[in-house]
Coordinates of C-alpha atoms in Angstrom, one line a residue:
M1 CA 108.6 16.7 130.7
S2 CA 107.3 20.3 130.6
K3 CA 109.1 22.8 128.3
P4 CA 110.7 25.8 130.1
Q5 CA 108.8 29.0 129.4
A6 CA 110.5 31.6 127.2
A7 CA 111.8 34.6 129.2
A8 CA 109.6 37.1 127.2
L9 CA 106.5 35.1 128.1
V10 CA 107.4 34.9 131.8
R11 CA 107.9 38.6 131.8
N12 CA 104.7 39.4 130.1
R13 CA 102.7 37.1 132.4
Y14 CA 104.3 38.7 135.4
F15 CA 103.0 42.1 134.4
D16 CA 99.7 40.7 133.2
E17 CA 99.2 39.3 136.7
L18 CA 100.0 42.7 138.2
S19 CA 97.6 44.4 135.8
A20 CA 94.8 41.9 136.8
T21 CA 95.3 42.5 140.6
P22 CA 92.2 44.4 141.8
G23 CA 93.1 47.8 143.3
L24 CA 96.9 47.3 142.9
Y25 CA 98.9 50.2 144.2
W26 CA 101.4 51.0 141.4
L27 CA 104.4 52.4 143.3
G28 CA 107.2 51.0 141.1
Q29 CA 107.1 52.3 137.6
N30 CA 107.1 56.1 138.2
T31 CA 103.6 56.3 136.7
N32 CA 101.3 59.1 137.8
H33 CA 98.0 57.9 139.4
I34 CA 96.7 61.2 140.7
E35 CA 93.2 61.8 139.3
S36 CA 93.3 63.3 135.9
H37 CA 92.7 67.0 135.2
P38 CA 89.1 67.4 134.0
A39 CA 90.2 69.2 130.9
V40 CA 92.3 66.1 129.9
R41 CA 89.4 63.7 130.5
E42 CA 87.1 65.9 128.6
A43 CA 89.5 66.1 125.6
M44 CA 89.7 62.3 125.4
L45 CA 85.9 61.9 125.7
R46 CA 85.3 64.5 123.0
S47 CA 87.7 62.7 120.7
I48 CA 86.1 59.3 121.3
E49 CA 82.6 60.7 120.8
A50 CA 83.6 62.4 117.6
G51 CA 85.0 59.1 116.3
E52 CA 88.4 60.5 115.7
F53 CA 90.0 57.2 116.4
N54 CA 88.6 55.9 113.1
A55 CA 91.3 57.8 111.2
Y56 CA 95.1 58.0 111.3
A57 CA 96.9 60.9 112.8
P58 CA 99.5 62.9 110.8
P59 CA 102.8 60.9 110.8
L60 CA 104.7 63.5 112.8
G61 CA 101.8 64.4 115.1
F62 CA 99.1 67.1 115.0
E63 CA 100.7 70.4 114.2
A64 CA 99.1 72.1 117.2
L65 CA 100.5 69.5 119.5
R66 CA 104.0 69.7 117.9
E67 CA 104.0 73.5 118.4
A68 CA 102.8 73.2 122.0
I69 CA 105.6 70.7 122.8
V70 CA 108.3 73.0 121.4
A71 CA 106.8 76.0 123.3
D72 CA 106.6 74.0 126.5
L73 CA 110.2 73.0 126.2
G74 CA 111.2 76.7 125.4
T75 CA 113.0 75.8 122.2
P76 CA 111.7 78.1 119.4
G77 CA 113.0 77.0 116.0
A78 CA 113.2 73.3 117.0
E79 CA 110.9 70.7 115.6
A80 CA 108.9 68.0 117.6
L81 CA 108.1 64.5 116.4
V82 CA 105.3 62.9 118.4
T83 CA 106.0 59.2 119.1
E84 CA 104.3 56.3 120.8
G85 CA 105.8 56.9 124.2
G86 CA 109.2 58.4 124.9
V87 CA 110.8 55.0 124.5
N88 CA 110.0 55.0 120.8
A89 CA 111.7 58.3 120.4
L90 CA 114.8 56.8 121.9
A91 CA 114.6 53.7 119.7
M92 CA 114.4 55.9 116.6
I93 CA 117.6 57.8 117.7
C94 CA 119.5 54.6 118.3
R95 CA 118.5 53.2 114.9
A96 CA 119.7 56.4 113.3
R97 CA 123.1 56.5 114.9
C98 CA 124.1 53.2 116.4
K99 CA 125.9 50.5 114.3
P100 CA 128.7 48.0 114.8
G101 CA 131.9 49.7 115.7
T102 CA 130.2 52.5 117.6
T103 CA 129.5 53.1 121.3
L104 CA 126.7 54.5 123.3
V105 CA 128.0 56.0 126.5
T106 CA 125.7 56.4 129.5
T107 CA 125.7 56.1 133.3
D108 CA 125.1 53.3 135.7
P109 CA 122.3 53.5 136.8
T110 CA 120.5 54.6 133.6
W111 CA 117.3 53.8 131.9
K112 CA 117.9 50.3 130.4
W113 CA 116.0 50.3 127.2
P114 CA 118.1 52.6 125.0
C115 CA 121.1 50.4 126.0
L116 CA 119.1 47.4 124.6
F117 CA 118.3 49.3 121.4
A118 CA 121.9 50.3 120.9
R119 CA 123.1 46.6 121.3
Q120 CA 120.4 45.5 118.9
Q121 CA 122.1 47.8 116.3
G122 CA 125.5 46.2 117.0
A123 CA 126.9 49.0 119.1
E124 CA 128.8 48.6 122.4
V125 CA 127.3 50.2 125.5
I126 CA 129.6 51.8 128.0
E127 CA 128.1 52.5 131.5
I128 CA 129.9 54.9 133.8
P129 CA 129.3 54.1 137.5
I130 CA 127.7 56.9 139.4
Y131 CA 126.1 55.2 142.4
D132 CA 128.7 56.6 144.7
P133 CA 128.5 59.5 147.2
A134 CA 132.1 60.4 146.2
C135 CA 130.7 61.8 143.0
N136 CA 127.4 62.9 144.5
Y137 CA 125.7 60.2 142.5
R138 CA 126.2 62.1 139.3
L139 CA 128.2 62.0 136.1
T140 CA 131.1 64.4 136.0
P141 CA 132.5 66.0 132.8
E142 CA 135.9 64.4 133.7
A143 CA 134.4 60.9 133.9
L144 CA 132.5 61.4 130.6
K145 CA 135.6 62.7 128.8
A146 CA 137.5 59.6 129.9
H147 CA 135.0 57.2 128.3
V148 CA 134.3 58.8 124.9
D149 CA 136.4 58.6 121.7
E150 CA 136.0 58.7 117.9
R151 CA 133.7 55.6 118.2
T152 CA 131.1 57.3 120.3
A153 CA 127.9 57.7 118.4
I154 CA 125.6 58.7 121.3
V155 CA 126.0 60.1 124.8
Y156 CA 122.8 59.2 126.6
L157 CA 121.9 61.3 129.6
V158 CA 118.8 60.7 131.8
D159 CA 118.1 63.9 133.6
P160 CA 116.7 63.8 136.2
N161 CA 118.3 60.4 136.5
N162 CA 116.0 57.4 136.9
P163 CA 116.2 55.9 139.5
L164 CA 118.5 58.2 141.5
G165 CA 116.6 61.5 141.1
I166 CA 119.7 63.7 140.7
R167 CA 119.4 66.7 138.4
Y168 CA 122.3 68.3 136.4
T169 CA 123.1 72.0 136.4
R170 CA 123.1 74.2 133.3
E171 CA 126.9 74.3 133.5
E172 CA 127.1 70.5 133.6
I173 CA 124.9 70.2 130.6
E174 CA 127.0 72.7 128.7
S175 CA 130.1 70.6 129.5
F176 CA 128.5 67.3 128.4
A177 CA 127.4 68.9 125.2
A178 CA 130.8 70.2 124.4
I179 CA 132.4 66.8 125.1
A180 CA 129.9 65.1 122.8
R181 CA 130.5 67.7 120.1
D182 CA 134.3 67.3 120.3
C183 CA 134.1 63.6 119.7
G184 CA 131.4 63.9 117.0
A185 CA 128.7 62.2 119.2
L186 CA 125.0 63.1 119.5
L187 CA 124.0 64.2 123.0
V188 CA 120.6 62.6 123.8
H189 CA 119.0 64.3 126.7
D190 CA 116.2 62.2 128.2
C191 CA 114.0 64.7 130.0
T192 CA 111.2 62.4 131.0
Y193 CA 111.2 63.7 134.6
R194 CA 112.1 67.3 134.0
D195 CA 108.7 68.6 135.2
F196 CA 109.4 67.2 138.7
A197 CA 112.8 69.0 138.9
D198 CA 113.8 72.5 140.1
G199 CA 116.1 74.4 137.8
H200 CA 116.2 71.9 134.9
T201 CA 118.0 72.9 131.7
P202 CA 117.1 71.0 128.4
A203 CA 120.3 70.5 126.3
L204 CA 118.7 72.4 123.4
H205 CA 118.8 75.6 125.5
V206 CA 122.6 75.5 125.6
A207 CA 123.5 73.5 122.5
P208 CA 120.8 73.7 119.8
K209 CA 123.0 71.7 117.4
G210 CA 124.2 68.2 118.0
T211 CA 121.7 67.5 120.7
V212 CA 118.2 66.0 120.9
V213 CA 115.7 66.0 123.7
S214 CA 113.2 63.2 124.4
T215 CA 110.1 63.8 126.4
S216 CA 107.2 61.8 127.7
F217 CA 103.6 62.4 128.8
S218 CA 103.5 59.2 130.8
K219 CA 104.9 60.6 134.0
W220 CA 103.8 64.2 134.6
L221 CA 100.4 63.9 132.9
G222 CA 99.7 60.3 133.8
L223 CA 99.2 58.9 130.3
A224 CA 101.5 55.9 130.5
G225 CA 98.9 53.5 129.1
L226 CA 98.1 55.8 126.2
R227 CA 101.8 55.7 124.9
I228 CA 102.7 59.2 123.9
G229 CA 106.0 61.1 123.9
A230 CA 108.2 63.1 121.6
L231 CA 111.7 63.9 120.4
V232 CA 112.7 67.5 119.8
A233 CA 115.7 68.6 117.7
A234 CA 116.9 71.3 115.3
P235 CA 115.4 71.0 111.8
D236 CA 118.3 69.4 110.1
L237 CA 118.8 66.7 112.8
F238 CA 115.0 66.3 113.0
E239 CA 114.9 65.4 109.3
E240 CA 117.6 62.8 109.8
L241 CA 115.9 61.2 112.8
A242 CA 112.4 61.3 111.2
Q243 CA 113.7 58.9 108.5
T244 CA 114.0 56.1 111.1
S245 CA 110.5 56.5 112.5
T246 CA 108.2 53.5 112.6
S247 CA 105.2 55.6 113.6
V248 CA 104.5 56.3 109.9
L249 CA 100.7 56.3 110.6
G250 CA 101.0 58.6 113.6
A251 CA 100.6 58.2 117.4
S252 CA 97.2 57.6 119.1
V253 CA 94.7 60.3 118.2
I254 CA 93.1 60.1 121.6
A255 CA 96.5 60.3 123.4
Q256 CA 97.5 63.4 121.3
R257 CA 94.3 65.2 122.3
A258 CA 94.9 64.4 125.9
A259 CA 98.5 65.6 125.6
Q260 CA 97.5 68.9 124.0
A261 CA 94.9 69.5 126.7
G262 CA 97.4 68.7 129.4
L263 CA 99.9 71.2 128.1
S264 CA 97.1 73.9 128.2
V265 CA 96.6 73.3 131.9
K266 CA 100.2 72.3 132.8
A267 CA 101.0 75.0 135.3
E268 CA 97.8 74.4 137.3
W269 CA 98.2 70.6 137.1
M270 CA 101.8 70.4 138.0
K271 CA 101.3 72.6 141.0
K272 CA 98.9 70.0 142.4
V273 CA 101.0 67.0 141.3
R274 CA 104.2 68.3 142.8
S275 CA 102.5 69.2 146.1
V276 CA 101.3 65.6 146.4
D277 CA 104.6 64.3 145.3
R278 CA 106.6 66.3 148.0
S279 CA 104.2 65.3 150.7
N280 CA 104.5 61.6 149.8
K281 CA 108.3 61.8 149.8
A282 CA 108.3 63.4 153.3
M283 CA 106.1 60.5 154.6
I284 CA 108.5 57.9 153.2
Q285 CA 111.5 59.7 154.6
E286 CA 110.0 59.8 158.1
A287 CA 109.0 56.1 157.9
A288 CA 112.4 55.0 156.7
A289 CA 114.2 57.0 159.3
A290 CA 112.4 55.0 162.0
I291 CA 113.9 51.7 160.9
E292 CA 117.6 50.9 161.5
G293 CA 119.6 50.3 158.3
L294 CA 117.1 51.9 155.8
A295 CA 118.4 55.0 154.1
L296 CA 117.4 57.5 151.5
P297 CA 120.8 58.4 149.9
I298 CA 119.5 61.1 147.6
M299 CA 117.3 63.8 149.0
P300 CA 115.7 65.8 147.5
S301 CA 114.9 63.7 144.5
H302 CA 114.1 65.7 141.4
G303 CA 112.0 62.8 140.0
N304 CA 108.7 61.4 141.1
F305 CA 110.4 58.6 143.0
L306 CA 112.9 57.7 145.7
V307 CA 115.7 55.3 146.1
L308 CA 115.4 53.4 149.4
E309 CA 118.6 51.6 150.4
T310 CA 118.1 48.3 152.1
V311 CA 121.6 46.8 152.1
A312 CA 122.6 48.1 155.6
A313 CA 119.4 46.6 157.0
G314 CA 120.4 43.2 155.7
I315 CA 117.4 42.9 153.3
R316 CA 117.4 41.7 149.8
P317 CA 115.5 44.3 147.6
E318 CA 113.7 41.5 145.9
A319 CA 112.4 40.2 149.2
L320 CA 110.9 43.5 150.1
V321 CA 109.3 43.8 146.7
E322 CA 107.7 40.4 147.1
C323 CA 106.4 41.2 150.6
Y324 CA 104.7 44.3 149.3
R325 CA 103.4 42.5 146.3
R326 CA 101.5 40.1 148.6
Q327 CA 99.9 43.2 150.1
G328 CA 98.8 44.6 146.7
I329 CA 101.6 47.1 146.4
M330 CA 104.1 47.2 143.6
I331 CA 107.6 48.6 144.2
R332 CA 110.7 47.9 142.2
Q333 CA 113.9 46.1 142.9
G334 CA 117.2 47.8 142.0
T335 CA 118.3 45.2 139.6
Y336 CA 115.7 46.4 137.1
H337 CA 117.9 49.5 136.7
T338 CA 121.4 48.2 137.4
Q339 CA 123.0 44.8 137.8
R340 CA 126.1 46.4 139.4
F341 CA 124.3 48.3 142.2
G342 CA 120.8 46.7 142.2
D343 CA 121.4 44.7 145.4
R344 CA 121.5 47.9 147.4
F345 CA 118.0 49.4 146.9
V346 CA 114.4 49.5 145.9
K347 CA 112.7 52.3 144.1
I348 CA 109.4 53.8 145.2
S349 CA 107.2 56.0 143.0
T350 CA 105.6 59.1 144.7
S351 CA 103.2 60.7 142.2
V352 CA 100.3 58.6 143.6
P353 CA 97.4 59.2 145.9
Q354 CA 98.4 60.0 149.5
A355 CA 96.5 56.9 150.8
W356 CA 98.8 54.6 148.8
V357 CA 101.9 56.0 150.5
E358 CA 100.3 56.0 153.9
K359 CA 99.6 52.3 153.5
L360 CA 103.2 51.6 152.3
C361 CA 104.6 53.5 155.3
T362 CA 102.3 51.8 157.8
L363 CA 103.3 48.4 156.5
L364 CA 107.0 49.1 156.3
P365 CA 108.1 47.7 159.7
D366 CA 106.3 44.5 159.1
M367 CA 107.5 44.2 155.5
V368 CA 111.1 44.7 156.6
A369 CA 110.7 42.0 159.3
Q370 CA 109.1 39.6 156.8
A371 CA 111.7 40.3 154.1
R372 CA 114.5 39.2 156.4
T373 CA 113.0 35.7 156.4
L374 CA 112.2 35.5 152.7
N375 CA 114.5 33.6 150.4
D376 CA 112.2 31.7 147.9
L377 CA 111.4 34.4 145.4
P378 CA 109.4 34.4 142.1
P379 CA 110.9 36.0 139.0
Q380 CA 110.8 39.8 139.1
F381 CA 111.2 42.2 136.2

């Protein structure tokens, strides 16, 4: 009798199969597949040709990159710690503050991995439902205040929210920071998608103490596979968090060179990326409007993705994901983000070549029809 495969192995083999699919259209992980800026490619090649990868990077990151991250965020006086992806920055923060008897308070939907990190440290995770037009799909100060107390170690805010794409105002960020401060919690402002948003306010702008910002180069610069991100905080908090770092030998040298080059051309690069992103969103909106029951509940999205509701069309999100997978297109089912609301939607990434979205939209009527008949589904992650 064959032994059941461990869940971790099944998950890895699922993504390995996707990675091995020739010409796969990645439209489910919010990654950026627009052709890299020449300056970024050249920086990586120079680093490789110089053999820089033979040596370790400084443990906190190259000083020039740390300074550029702080300048880009507009937070003079703060310190940046370069990490192996934004996810490692969040793991550090959870290790520093979460323990048995504490809580991490966030939204539902949220980004799932910090919730895992908090539970690994013995903390309780409290998820406040926001998938509701009655609250405009966003956390309110009143809702947050009702769920924090003296046990709260971290208030974790993804802004713009992944997967919803809502963006908080400066006044809302001020209120969240004040609520966290009053209960002695750390406000963790995950700003991974801020470069796709209009009018975004990092928490450090309104509350330099008691807040930390996490950032990533995966999405706006397209460096997901290079694994580079950062946390930014005031010096005293920075010192505390740096003690929990596991990146004691530094993040990838090549990734750091690419990140620094990207920051130097960011204005030019993001003008192009956001133009492509907006055009792709408009195409998806038009295609969805032509099919009864499909809906885009949140427009505009301030992230490089859209939530496409399928529930009124009588379609299981997983079925639509599987139909597209068979066509060499990856989109993501809602249950990746939220068990409570995941049966309502799929998420589609939009910082991709226009041809990818054109194919997705052309196939949409047939994929919807096929999804209605599909019940036997493989595991999805």
